mmCIF file with all atom_site columns, C-alpha atoms in Angstrom:
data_model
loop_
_atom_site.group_PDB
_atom_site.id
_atom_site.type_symbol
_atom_site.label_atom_id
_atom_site.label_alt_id
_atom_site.label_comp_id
_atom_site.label_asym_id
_atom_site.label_entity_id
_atom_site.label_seq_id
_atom_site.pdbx_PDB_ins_code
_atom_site.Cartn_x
_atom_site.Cartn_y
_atom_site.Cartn_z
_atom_site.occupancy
_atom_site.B_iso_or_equiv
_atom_site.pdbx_formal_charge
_atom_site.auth_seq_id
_atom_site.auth_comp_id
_atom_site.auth_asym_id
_atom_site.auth_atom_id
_atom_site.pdbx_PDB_model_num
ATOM 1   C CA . UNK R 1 1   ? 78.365  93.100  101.485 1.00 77.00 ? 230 UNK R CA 1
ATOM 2   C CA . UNK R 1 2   ? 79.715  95.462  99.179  1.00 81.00 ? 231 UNK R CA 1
ATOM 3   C CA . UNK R 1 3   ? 76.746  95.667  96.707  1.00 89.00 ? 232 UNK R CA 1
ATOM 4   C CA . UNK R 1 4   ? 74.309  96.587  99.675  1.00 93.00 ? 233 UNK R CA 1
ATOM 5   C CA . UNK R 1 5   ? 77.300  99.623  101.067 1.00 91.00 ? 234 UNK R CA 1
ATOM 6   C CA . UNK R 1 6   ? 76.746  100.679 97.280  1.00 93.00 ? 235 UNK R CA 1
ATOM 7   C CA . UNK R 1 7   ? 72.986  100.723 97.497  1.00 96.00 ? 236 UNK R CA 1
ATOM 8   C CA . UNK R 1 8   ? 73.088  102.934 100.660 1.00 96.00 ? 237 UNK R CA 1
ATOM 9   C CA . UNK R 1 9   ? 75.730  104.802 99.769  1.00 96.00 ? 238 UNK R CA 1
ATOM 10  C CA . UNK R 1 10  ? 73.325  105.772 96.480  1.00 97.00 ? 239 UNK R CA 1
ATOM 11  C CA . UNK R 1 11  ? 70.332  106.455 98.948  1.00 97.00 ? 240 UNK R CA 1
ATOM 12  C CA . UNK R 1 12  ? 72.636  108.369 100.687 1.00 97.00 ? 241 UNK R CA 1
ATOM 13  C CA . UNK R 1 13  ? 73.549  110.825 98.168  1.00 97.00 ? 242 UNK R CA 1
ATOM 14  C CA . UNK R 1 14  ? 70.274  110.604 96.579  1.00 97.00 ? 243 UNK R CA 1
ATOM 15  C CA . UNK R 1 15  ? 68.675  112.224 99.614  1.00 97.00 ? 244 UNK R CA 1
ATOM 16  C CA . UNK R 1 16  ? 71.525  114.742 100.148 1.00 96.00 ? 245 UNK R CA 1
ATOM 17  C CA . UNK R 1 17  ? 70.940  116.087 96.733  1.00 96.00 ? 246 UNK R CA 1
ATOM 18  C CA . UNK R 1 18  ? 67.234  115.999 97.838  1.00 97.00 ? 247 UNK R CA 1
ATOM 19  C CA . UNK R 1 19  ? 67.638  117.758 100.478 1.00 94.00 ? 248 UNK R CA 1
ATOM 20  C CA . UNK R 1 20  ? 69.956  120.570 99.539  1.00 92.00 ? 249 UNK R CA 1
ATOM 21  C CA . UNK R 1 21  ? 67.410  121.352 96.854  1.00 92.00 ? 250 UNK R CA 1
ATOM 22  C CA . UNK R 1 22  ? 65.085  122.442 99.086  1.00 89.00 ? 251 UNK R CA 1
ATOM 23  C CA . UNK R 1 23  ? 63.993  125.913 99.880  1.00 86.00 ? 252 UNK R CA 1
ATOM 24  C CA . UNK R 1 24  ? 64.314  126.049 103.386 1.00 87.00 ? 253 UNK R CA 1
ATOM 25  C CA . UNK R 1 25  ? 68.247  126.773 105.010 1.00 87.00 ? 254 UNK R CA 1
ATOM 26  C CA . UNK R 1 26  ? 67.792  123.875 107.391 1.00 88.00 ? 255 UNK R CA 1
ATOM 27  C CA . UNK R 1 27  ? 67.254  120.943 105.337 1.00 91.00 ? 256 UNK R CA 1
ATOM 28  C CA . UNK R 1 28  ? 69.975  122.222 103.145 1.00 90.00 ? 257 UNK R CA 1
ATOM 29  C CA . UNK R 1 29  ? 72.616  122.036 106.349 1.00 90.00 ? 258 UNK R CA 1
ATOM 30  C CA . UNK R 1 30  ? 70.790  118.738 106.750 1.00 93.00 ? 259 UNK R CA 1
ATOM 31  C CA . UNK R 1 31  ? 71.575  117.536 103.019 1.00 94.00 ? 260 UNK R CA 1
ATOM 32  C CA . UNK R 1 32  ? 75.051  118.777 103.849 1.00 92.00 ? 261 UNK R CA 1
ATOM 33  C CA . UNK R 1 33  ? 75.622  116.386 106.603 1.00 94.00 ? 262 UNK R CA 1
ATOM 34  C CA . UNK R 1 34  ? 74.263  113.658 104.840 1.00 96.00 ? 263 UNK R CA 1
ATOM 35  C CA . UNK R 1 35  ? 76.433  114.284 102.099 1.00 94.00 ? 264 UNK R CA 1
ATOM 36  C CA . UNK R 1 36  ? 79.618  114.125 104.084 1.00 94.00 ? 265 UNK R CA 1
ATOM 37  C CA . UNK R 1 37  ? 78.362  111.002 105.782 1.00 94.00 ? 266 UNK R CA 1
ATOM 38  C CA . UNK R 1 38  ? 77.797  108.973 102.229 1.00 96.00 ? 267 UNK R CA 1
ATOM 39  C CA . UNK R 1 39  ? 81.460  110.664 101.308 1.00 94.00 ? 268 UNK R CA 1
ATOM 40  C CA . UNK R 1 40  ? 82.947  108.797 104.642 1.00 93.00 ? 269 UNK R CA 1
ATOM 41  C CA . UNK R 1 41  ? 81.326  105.287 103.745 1.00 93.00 ? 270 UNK R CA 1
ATOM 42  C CA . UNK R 1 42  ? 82.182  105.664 99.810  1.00 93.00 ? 271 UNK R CA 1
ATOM 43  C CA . UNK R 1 43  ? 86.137  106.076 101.114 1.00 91.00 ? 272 UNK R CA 1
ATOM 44  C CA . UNK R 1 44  ? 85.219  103.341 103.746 1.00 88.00 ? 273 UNK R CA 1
ATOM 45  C CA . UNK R 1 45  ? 84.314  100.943 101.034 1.00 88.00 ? 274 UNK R CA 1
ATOM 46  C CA . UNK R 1 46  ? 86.859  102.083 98.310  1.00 86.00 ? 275 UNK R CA 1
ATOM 47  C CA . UNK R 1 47  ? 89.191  101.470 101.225 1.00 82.00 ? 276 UNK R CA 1
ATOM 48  C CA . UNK R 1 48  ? 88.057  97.565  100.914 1.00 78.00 ? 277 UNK R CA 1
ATOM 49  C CA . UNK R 1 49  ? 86.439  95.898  103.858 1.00 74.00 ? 278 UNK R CA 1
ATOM 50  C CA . UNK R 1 50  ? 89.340  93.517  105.134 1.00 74.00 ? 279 UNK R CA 1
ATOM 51  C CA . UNK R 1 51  ? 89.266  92.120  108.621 1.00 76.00 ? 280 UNK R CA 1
ATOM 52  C CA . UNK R 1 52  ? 92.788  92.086  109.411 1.00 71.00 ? 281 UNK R CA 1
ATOM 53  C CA . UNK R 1 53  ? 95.542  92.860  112.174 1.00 75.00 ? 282 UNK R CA 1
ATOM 54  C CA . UNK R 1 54  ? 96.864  95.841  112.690 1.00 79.00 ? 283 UNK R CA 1
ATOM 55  C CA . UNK R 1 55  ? 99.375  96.925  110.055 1.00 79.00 ? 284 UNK R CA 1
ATOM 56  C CA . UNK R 1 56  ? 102.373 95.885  112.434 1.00 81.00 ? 285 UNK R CA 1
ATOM 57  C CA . UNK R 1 57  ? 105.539 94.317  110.841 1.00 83.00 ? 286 UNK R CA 1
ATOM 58  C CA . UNK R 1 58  ? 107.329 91.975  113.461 1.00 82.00 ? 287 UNK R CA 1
ATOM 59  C CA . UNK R 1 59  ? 110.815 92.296  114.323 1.00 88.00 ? 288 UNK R CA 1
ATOM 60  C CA . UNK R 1 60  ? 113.010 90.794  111.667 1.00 87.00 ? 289 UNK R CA 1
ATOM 61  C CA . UNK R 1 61  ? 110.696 90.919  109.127 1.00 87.00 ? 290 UNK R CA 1
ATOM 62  C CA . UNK R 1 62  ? 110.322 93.068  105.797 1.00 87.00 ? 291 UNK R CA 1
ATOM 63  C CA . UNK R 1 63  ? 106.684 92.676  105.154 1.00 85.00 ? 292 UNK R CA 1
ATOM 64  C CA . UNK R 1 64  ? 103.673 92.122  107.423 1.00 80.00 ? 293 UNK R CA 1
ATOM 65  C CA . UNK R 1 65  ? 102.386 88.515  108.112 1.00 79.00 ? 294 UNK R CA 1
ATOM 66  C CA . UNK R 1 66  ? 98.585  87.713  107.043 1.00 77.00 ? 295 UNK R CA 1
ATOM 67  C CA . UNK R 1 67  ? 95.622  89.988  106.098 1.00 78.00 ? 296 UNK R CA 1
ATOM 68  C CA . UNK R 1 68  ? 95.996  93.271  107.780 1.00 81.00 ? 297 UNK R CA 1
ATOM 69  C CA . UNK R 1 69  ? 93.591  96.169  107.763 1.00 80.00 ? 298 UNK R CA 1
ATOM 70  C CA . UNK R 1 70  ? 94.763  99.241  105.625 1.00 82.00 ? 299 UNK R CA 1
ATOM 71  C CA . UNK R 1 71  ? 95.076  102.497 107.654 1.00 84.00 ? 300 UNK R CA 1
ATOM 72  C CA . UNK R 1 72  ? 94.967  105.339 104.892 1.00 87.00 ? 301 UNK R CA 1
ATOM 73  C CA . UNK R 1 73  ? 91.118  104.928 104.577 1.00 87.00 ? 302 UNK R CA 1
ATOM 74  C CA . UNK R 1 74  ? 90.691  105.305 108.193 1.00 86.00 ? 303 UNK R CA 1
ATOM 75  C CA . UNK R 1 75  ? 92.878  107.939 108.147 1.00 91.00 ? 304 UNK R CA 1
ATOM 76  C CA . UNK R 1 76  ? 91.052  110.163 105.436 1.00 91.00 ? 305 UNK R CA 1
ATOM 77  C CA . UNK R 1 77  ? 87.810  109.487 106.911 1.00 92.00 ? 306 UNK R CA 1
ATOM 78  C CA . UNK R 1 78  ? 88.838  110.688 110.623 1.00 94.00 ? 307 UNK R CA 1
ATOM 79  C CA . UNK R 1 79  ? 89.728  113.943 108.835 1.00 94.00 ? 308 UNK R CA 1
ATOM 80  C CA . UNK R 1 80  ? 86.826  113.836 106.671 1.00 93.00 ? 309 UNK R CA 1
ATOM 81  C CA . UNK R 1 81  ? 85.097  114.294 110.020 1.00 94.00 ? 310 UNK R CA 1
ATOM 82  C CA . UNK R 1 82  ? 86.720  117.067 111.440 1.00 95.00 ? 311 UNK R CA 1
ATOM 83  C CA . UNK R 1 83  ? 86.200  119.088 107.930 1.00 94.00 ? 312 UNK R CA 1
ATOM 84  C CA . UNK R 1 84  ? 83.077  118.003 107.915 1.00 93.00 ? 313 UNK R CA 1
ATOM 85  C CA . UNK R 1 85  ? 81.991  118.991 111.632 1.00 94.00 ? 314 UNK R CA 1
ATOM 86  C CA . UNK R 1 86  ? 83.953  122.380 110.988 1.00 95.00 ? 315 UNK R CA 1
ATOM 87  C CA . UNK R 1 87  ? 81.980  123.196 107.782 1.00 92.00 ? 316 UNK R CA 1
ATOM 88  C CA . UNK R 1 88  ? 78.781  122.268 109.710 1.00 92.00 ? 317 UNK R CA 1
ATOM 89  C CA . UNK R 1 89  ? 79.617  124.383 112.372 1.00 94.00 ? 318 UNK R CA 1
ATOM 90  C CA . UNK R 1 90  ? 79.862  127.380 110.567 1.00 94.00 ? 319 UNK R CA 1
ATOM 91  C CA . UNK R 1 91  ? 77.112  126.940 108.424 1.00 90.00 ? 320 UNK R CA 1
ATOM 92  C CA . UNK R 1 92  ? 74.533  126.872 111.194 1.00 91.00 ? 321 UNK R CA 1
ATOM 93  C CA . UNK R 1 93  ? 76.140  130.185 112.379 1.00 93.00 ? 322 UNK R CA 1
ATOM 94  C CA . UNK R 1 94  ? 75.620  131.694 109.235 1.00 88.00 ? 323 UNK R CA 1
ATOM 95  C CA . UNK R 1 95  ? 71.914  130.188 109.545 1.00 88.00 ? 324 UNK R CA 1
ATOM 96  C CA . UNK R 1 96  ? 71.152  131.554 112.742 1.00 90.00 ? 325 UNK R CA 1
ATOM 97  C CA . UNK R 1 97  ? 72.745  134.919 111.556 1.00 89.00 ? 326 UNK R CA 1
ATOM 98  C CA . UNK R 1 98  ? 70.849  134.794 108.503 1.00 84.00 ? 327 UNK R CA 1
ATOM 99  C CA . UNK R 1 99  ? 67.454  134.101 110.770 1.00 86.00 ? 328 UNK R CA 1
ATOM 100 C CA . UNK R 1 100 ? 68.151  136.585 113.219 1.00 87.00 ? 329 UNK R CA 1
ATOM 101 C CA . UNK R 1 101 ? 68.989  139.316 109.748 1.00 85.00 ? 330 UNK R CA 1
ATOM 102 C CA . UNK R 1 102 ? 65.805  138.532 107.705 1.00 84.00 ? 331 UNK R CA 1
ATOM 103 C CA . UNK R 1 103 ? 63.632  136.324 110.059 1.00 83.00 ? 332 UNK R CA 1
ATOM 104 C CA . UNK R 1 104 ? 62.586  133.427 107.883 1.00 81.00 ? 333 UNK R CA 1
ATOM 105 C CA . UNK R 1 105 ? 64.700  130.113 106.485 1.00 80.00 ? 334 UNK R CA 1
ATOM 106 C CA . UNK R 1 106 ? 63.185  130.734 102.886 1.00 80.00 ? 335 UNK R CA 1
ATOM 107 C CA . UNK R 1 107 ? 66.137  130.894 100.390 1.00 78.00 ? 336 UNK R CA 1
ATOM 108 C CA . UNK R 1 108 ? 63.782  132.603 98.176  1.00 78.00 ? 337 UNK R CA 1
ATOM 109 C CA . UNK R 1 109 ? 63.008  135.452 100.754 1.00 77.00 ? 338 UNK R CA 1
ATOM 110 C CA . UNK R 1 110 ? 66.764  135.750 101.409 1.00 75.00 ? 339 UNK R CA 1
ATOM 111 C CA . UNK R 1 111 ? 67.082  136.448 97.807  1.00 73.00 ? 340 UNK R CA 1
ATOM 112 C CA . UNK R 1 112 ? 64.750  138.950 97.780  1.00 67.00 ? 341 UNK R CA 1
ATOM 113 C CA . UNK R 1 113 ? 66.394  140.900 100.480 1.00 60.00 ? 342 UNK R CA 1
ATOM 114 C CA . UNK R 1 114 ? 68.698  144.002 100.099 1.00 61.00 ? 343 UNK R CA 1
ATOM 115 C CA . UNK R 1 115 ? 71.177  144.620 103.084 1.00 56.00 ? 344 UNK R CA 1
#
């Protein structure tokens, strides 16, 4: 199960870096989102994928009992998500800004610009 996460995870930054080679603004800002989705399931799967309990110790007790699920990955990945959806945000503010400025999603004709 982990060789095929591995495979995607490759397809996944494959077409990111695609993408955000592109001229247009949009597909970058979509490359961008796929990028922070294959960084989620590479700290998914670095996490290891262990069914388990919850990481609750029982009354008495100094360690946990069984296989239980590790938290940290789930953790970093929840704020991975909220970075993620933050950066998003504000690049398709700058894009619409940038549209509304020049008039076209063509990095090269942004480059050309002088304002």
């Amino acid at each position: 199960m982990e060789n095929l996460f591995a495979f995607v995870i490759g397809g996944l930054y494959a077409t990111a870096l695609f993408m955000m080679l592109r001229r247009s603004i949009v597909k970058l800002v979509i490359g961008l989102m796929i990028l922070s989705n294959a960084a989620n399931l590479l700290i998914f799967t670095g996490g290891g994928l262990v069914r388990g309990a919850p990481p609750l110790i029982p009354e008495g007790l100094y360690q946990p009992v069984g296989a239980i699920a590790d938290p940290l990955p789930q953790a970093l990945i929840l704020t991975a998500i909220v970075i993620s959806f933050g950066v998003l945000a504000f690049a398709v503010v700058l894009i619409h800004r940038a549209y509304e400025v020049i008039g076209a999603d063509d990095m090269n004709e942004m480059k050309s610009t002088d304002l």
